[in-house]
XYZ file of C-alpha atoms in Angstrom:
364
model
C -6.766 26.436 0.808
C -7.525 25.766 3.883
C -9.508 22.452 4.692
C -12.171 21.670 7.170
C -11.308 17.687 7.679
C -14.176 15.867 8.860
C -14.115 12.374 10.658
C -14.529 10.306 7.144
C -11.776 12.225 4.719
C -9.368 12.066 8.026
C -10.105 8.059 7.719
C -9.566 8.688 4.105
C -5.754 8.580 4.825
C -6.085 5.152 5.878
C -3.589 3.124 3.485
C -3.568 0.317 6.146
C -1.206 -1.833 4.064
C -2.872 -4.383 2.057
C -3.114 -6.044 -0.787
C 0.184 -5.773 -2.398
C 0.628 -6.876 -5.881
C 4.130 -7.302 -7.650
C 3.871 -7.185 -11.575
C 6.872 -8.496 -12.711
C 8.731 -10.073 -15.511
C 12.197 -10.901 -14.480
C 13.089 -12.748 -11.489
C 15.495 -10.888 -10.509
C 14.320 -10.644 -6.864
C 14.602 -13.727 -5.999
C 18.195 -13.861 -6.992
C 18.811 -10.400 -4.760
C 17.108 -12.265 -1.640
C 19.239 -15.301 -1.907
C 22.733 -12.102 -2.126
C 23.169 -13.695 -5.963
C 23.608 -11.296 -8.463
C 20.371 -10.903 -10.461
C 19.613 -9.632 -13.867
C 18.612 -5.526 -13.097
C 15.255 -4.412 -13.175
C 15.399 -1.410 -15.083
C 12.293 0.358 -13.415
C 9.131 0.057 -10.726
C 6.137 1.377 -11.408
C 3.823 1.684 -7.913
C -0.150 1.586 -7.941
C -2.578 1.906 -5.534
C -2.950 4.203 -2.429
C -0.913 5.843 0.427
C 1.465 2.522 1.448
C 3.343 3.816 -1.727
C 2.371 7.522 -2.383
C 5.478 9.679 -2.526
C 4.021 12.888 -2.846
C 0.986 12.503 -5.505
C -1.714 13.706 -3.084
C 0.563 16.779 -2.796
C -1.292 18.013 -5.730
C -4.960 17.361 -4.524
C -7.558 19.572 -2.984
C -7.986 16.684 -0.150
C -7.233 16.607 3.821
C -5.583 13.132 3.044
C -2.142 14.520 2.387
C 1.348 14.120 4.373
C 3.436 17.129 2.896
C 3.541 18.462 6.128
C 5.914 17.355 9.508
C 5.764 15.326 11.529
C 6.113 13.638 8.462
C 9.809 12.722 6.805
C 11.596 13.595 10.455
C 13.581 10.095 9.621
C 13.532 10.656 5.430
C 16.967 12.080 4.124
C 17.500 15.510 4.260
C 14.667 15.269 7.342
C 11.921 16.904 5.380
C 8.081 16.247 4.405
C 7.408 14.602 0.561
C 4.343 13.907 1.200
C 5.181 9.943 1.919
C 2.790 8.860 5.332
C 6.102 7.640 7.075
C 8.027 9.526 8.688
C 10.848 8.014 6.538
C 11.129 5.834 3.692
C 8.262 3.856 2.366
C 7.889 0.393 0.925
C 8.639 0.897 -2.456
C 11.772 3.118 -1.548
C 13.472 0.335 0.049
C 12.358 -2.423 -2.857
C 14.089 -0.097 -5.914
C 17.460 0.029 -3.444
C 17.366 -3.482 -2.735
C 16.626 -4.404 -6.347
C 19.267 -1.851 -7.696
C 17.278 0.643 -9.385
C 17.958 3.400 -7.287
C 17.873 5.001 -4.226
C 14.252 5.868 -4.218
C 10.880 5.924 -6.200
C 9.671 9.402 -6.803
C 5.788 10.358 -7.273
C 4.569 10.896 -10.563
C 2.485 13.923 -10.013
C 4.539 15.017 -6.638
C 4.044 19.099 -7.473
C 7.003 20.169 -6.174
C 9.357 19.086 -9.215
C 9.492 18.411 -13.044
C 9.456 14.710 -12.984
C 12.527 14.046 -15.736
C 11.997 11.054 -18.745
C 15.253 9.407 -17.513
C 13.310 9.666 -13.568
C 10.303 8.591 -14.722
C 11.912 5.690 -17.469
C 13.710 4.011 -14.540
C 10.187 3.816 -11.979
C 7.501 6.335 -10.707
C 4.771 6.216 -7.999
C 0.996 6.785 -8.935
C -0.519 5.928 -5.726
C -3.147 7.644 -4.327
C -3.546 7.923 -0.658
C -6.448 7.658 0.282
C -7.530 5.315 -3.139
C -8.926 1.814 -3.590
C -10.191 -0.834 -5.843
C -13.653 1.338 -5.156
C -13.841 4.179 -6.655
C -16.426 5.149 -4.209
C -13.234 4.850 -1.267
C -11.101 7.397 -3.881
C -13.621 10.129 -4.957
C -15.495 10.904 -1.390
C -11.823 11.046 -0.631
C -11.168 13.304 -3.212
C -8.068 11.621 -4.510
C -7.134 9.293 -7.619
C -9.293 6.632 -8.284
C -7.095 3.024 -9.483
C -8.089 3.543 -12.745
C -6.972 6.901 -13.562
C -3.435 6.323 -12.428
C -3.248 3.401 -14.350
C -4.415 6.031 -17.692
C -1.578 7.708 -16.364
C 0.980 5.047 -16.538
C -0.611 4.559 -20.553
C 0.373 8.113 -20.657
C 3.875 7.907 -19.747
C 4.620 4.428 -22.107
C 3.323 7.161 -24.658
C 5.651 9.717 -23.502
C 8.468 6.740 -23.407
C 7.612 6.063 -27.332
C 7.457 1.941 -28.132
C 11.497 1.655 -28.583
C 12.353 2.375 -25.227
C 8.708 1.222 -23.846
C 9.859 -2.156 -25.077
C 12.562 -2.195 -23.707
C 11.711 -1.117 -20.000
C 7.771 -2.306 -19.146
C 8.484 -5.473 -20.056
C 11.409 -6.542 -17.924
C 9.966 -3.825 -15.163
C 8.759 -4.485 -11.534
C 5.064 -2.856 -10.947
C 3.966 -2.876 -7.015
C -0.009 -1.717 -6.656
C -1.357 -1.701 -2.961
C -5.082 -1.612 -2.882
C -8.419 -3.016 -0.575
C -7.789 -1.542 3.344
C -9.501 1.475 2.362
C -12.242 0.642 1.113
C -12.975 -2.165 3.412
C -12.496 0.242 6.449
C -14.242 3.506 4.749
C -17.239 1.388 2.928
C -18.119 -1.963 4.573
C -16.735 -0.444 8.153
C -17.526 2.958 8.380
C -20.774 3.555 6.186
C -24.349 2.822 5.675
C -23.362 -0.689 2.798
C -26.246 -2.104 0.806
C -23.567 -5.198 0.706
C -23.510 -8.053 2.125
C -19.600 -8.880 3.319
C -19.360 -11.889 0.836
C -21.395 -9.827 -1.829
C -18.504 -6.407 -0.706
C -15.290 -8.918 -1.039
C -16.289 -9.908 -4.613
C -17.070 -6.321 -6.107
C -13.574 -5.418 -4.760
C -12.358 -8.753 -5.651
C -13.770 -8.321 -9.616
C -12.419 -4.233 -9.635
C -8.670 -5.915 -8.905
C -9.183 -8.176 -11.417
C -9.698 -6.462 -13.738
C -6.487 -3.851 -13.044
C -4.853 -6.383 -13.272
C -5.820 -7.246 -16.867
C -5.043 -4.042 -17.514
C -1.985 -4.032 -16.536
C -1.565 -7.665 -18.083
C -3.093 -5.644 -20.964
C 0.091 -2.912 -20.730
C 2.524 -6.178 -20.755
C 2.111 -7.168 -16.474
C 3.313 -10.711 -16.777
C 4.443 -12.080 -13.357
C 2.396 -10.846 -10.529
C 2.850 -11.118 -7.028
C -0.903 -10.365 -4.901
C -0.877 -9.955 -1.327
C -4.236 -9.973 0.448
C -5.747 -7.556 3.452
C -3.685 -7.137 6.574
C -5.048 -7.990 10.219
C -7.112 -5.174 9.704
C -7.959 -5.285 12.996
C -4.735 -4.456 14.414
C -4.554 -0.813 13.524
C -4.658 1.716 16.299
C -7.674 3.680 14.510
C -9.410 0.353 14.177
C -9.347 0.211 17.961
C -10.163 3.340 18.689
C -13.046 3.324 15.995
C -13.873 0.329 18.534
C -14.328 2.050 21.661
C -15.920 5.615 20.209
C -18.844 2.597 19.621
C -18.754 0.669 22.428
C -16.059 1.809 25.239
C -13.112 0.163 26.952
C -10.798 0.500 23.820
C -9.701 -2.688 22.815
C -6.187 -4.327 24.477
C -5.451 -6.523 20.996
C -6.744 -6.346 17.918
C -10.166 -6.958 16.568
C -10.665 -10.792 16.164
C -13.767 -10.381 14.196
C -12.536 -8.337 11.701
C -8.984 -9.887 11.750
C -11.285 -12.978 10.209
C -13.030 -11.458 7.686
C -9.686 -9.963 6.460
C -8.589 -13.147 5.487
C -11.988 -14.693 4.445
C -11.209 -12.130 1.566
C -7.341 -13.774 1.527
C -9.150 -16.614 0.640
C -11.051 -15.297 -2.623
C -8.359 -13.496 -3.351
C -6.074 -16.683 -3.508
C -8.898 -18.432 -5.569
C -9.098 -15.702 -8.228
C -5.708 -15.369 -8.596
C -5.146 -19.088 -9.704
C -8.547 -18.637 -12.555
C -6.104 -15.796 -13.757
C -3.602 -17.016 -14.264
C -4.882 -20.213 -16.095
C -6.722 -17.616 -18.481
C -3.773 -15.112 -18.988
C -1.182 -16.867 -21.470
C 2.188 -15.789 -19.837
C 0.968 -14.865 -16.592
C 1.745 -16.059 -13.105
C -0.058 -14.788 -10.172
C 1.364 -15.156 -6.716
C -0.835 -14.769 -4.026
C 1.713 -12.836 -1.034
C 0.635 -13.110 2.403
C 1.311 -10.080 3.891
C -1.055 -10.777 6.796
C 1.039 -13.828 8.825
C 4.221 -11.010 8.790
C 2.593 -8.235 10.438
C 0.247 -10.050 12.847
C 3.648 -12.022 13.980
C 5.122 -8.673 14.694
C 2.118 -7.604 16.664
C 2.598 -11.198 18.384
C 6.234 -11.052 18.727
C 7.379 -7.030 18.206
C 10.391 -7.775 19.837
C 11.734 -9.646 17.069
C 11.549 -6.850 15.239
C 12.639 -4.270 17.468
C 9.173 -2.630 18.617
C 7.991 -1.724 21.703
C 5.127 -0.239 21.134
C 2.415 -1.845 18.571
C -0.900 -0.621 19.442
C -0.606 3.007 19.100
C 1.153 5.176 17.101
C 3.704 7.602 17.327
C 2.430 10.855 16.577
C -0.139 12.694 19.259
C -1.564 9.561 21.334
C -1.317 7.284 18.317
C -4.828 6.563 18.702
C -6.376 8.866 15.504
C -4.287 11.303 15.215
C -3.003 11.132 11.074
C -3.230 13.374 7.795
C -4.608 16.898 8.684
C -4.115 16.311 12.756
C -0.634 14.730 12.137
C 0.707 17.618 12.919
C 4.055 19.630 13.901
C 1.784 21.155 16.795
C 1.937 17.364 18.096
C 4.459 15.900 20.336
C 6.194 12.836 18.974
C 7.750 9.839 20.370
C 11.519 9.541 20.280
C 11.989 6.612 18.746
C 10.098 5.943 16.434
C 12.324 2.353 15.185
C 10.537 0.701 18.168
C 7.174 1.538 16.848
C 5.309 -0.343 15.060
C 2.567 2.351 13.502
C 3.837 5.692 13.077
C 0.365 7.336 12.970
C -3.146 5.434 14.020
C -3.160 3.724 10.468
C 0.806 3.938 8.727
C 3.520 2.365 9.374
C 6.993 3.300 10.333
C 9.970 3.031 7.757
C 11.283 -0.180 10.324
C 7.637 -1.659 9.908
C 8.258 -0.461 5.581
C 11.894 -2.080 5.835
C 11.215 -5.508 7.738
C 7.789 -5.634 5.096
C 9.999 -5.221 2.144
C 12.735 -7.495 3.292
C 9.742 -10.445 3.619
C 8.718 -9.761 0.094
C 12.261 -10.081 -0.994
C 12.954 -12.995 0.704
C 9.824 -15.150 -0.355
C 6.826 -14.584 -2.768
C 10.204 -12.833 -4.979
C 11.806 -16.444 -5.182
C 8.130 -18.266 -6.427
C 9.613 -16.319 -10.200
C 12.554 -18.730 -10.058
C 10.267 -21.502 -11.382
């Protein structure tokens, strides 16, 4: 079915790097990050948006899809899978580093039937364009966070009580959501909320989803806040459309608002941990490493951080990033693949950061 994408629909493919929640019942990643041997994590389950979507949107009637070239050109086999990237995404690098398996597949890929054995070692339920606010997902025609968690509950039922007890309680859970809500609702559409009110709504929703995972057995949570939203190429382009010319650097106001949200998130996590027996809720700072990539690109081998590799790199994403568009010859030297989504080089650096730092806090 041919879709006629609008600017709003295209922008719903935003799955900018943002809040990553890791729920772990094992400190294995800490040992991995130190190069030591770790008790094996049996499975990894991912929830959220396109930063973790491995192809769940392929089955949906939505413009927010990446199951076409040039997406996937650097993925093993060189074919698009539905990942919003030139190659692997962060969850793929994490499962490989933790020794679980080589890639984290989509629960609803639409192209192949997921075996019970593969599902038992982890899958992604994430849906590109989703967010903490249900309106973000429904307006984009993608899966809400609640429906993703419902899919996980269904999978637990398929496993059976015995198998689920062995797997779920020792698994690693990843959740990434929040940036689409800010960009697609607060910054793009008329809102009845003040900034503080919308932050409160999002953090309240996030706490509810964390509680749902806790009720399903999750006990150790690693929760990252928003990224430097004002550094996304598409945000700088939209700023230029409102008031030319295009900013030479990141949008300072949006970055400051992301930091404000992150401070509120840290307080929520502290309270959640104090009222949830057995839970450990750790805030993961994703804002700082991504800002460091922008400020010191040479450290990461980047030559370009202000635009994506696909097309002009200023607005292309999802259905606008096609094989009719030229792409850069060296994606590994670009921080962004399209105007929103990182390259696999960026995802690899972010995954390494989490393994080196945040997972260590579960060693206490």
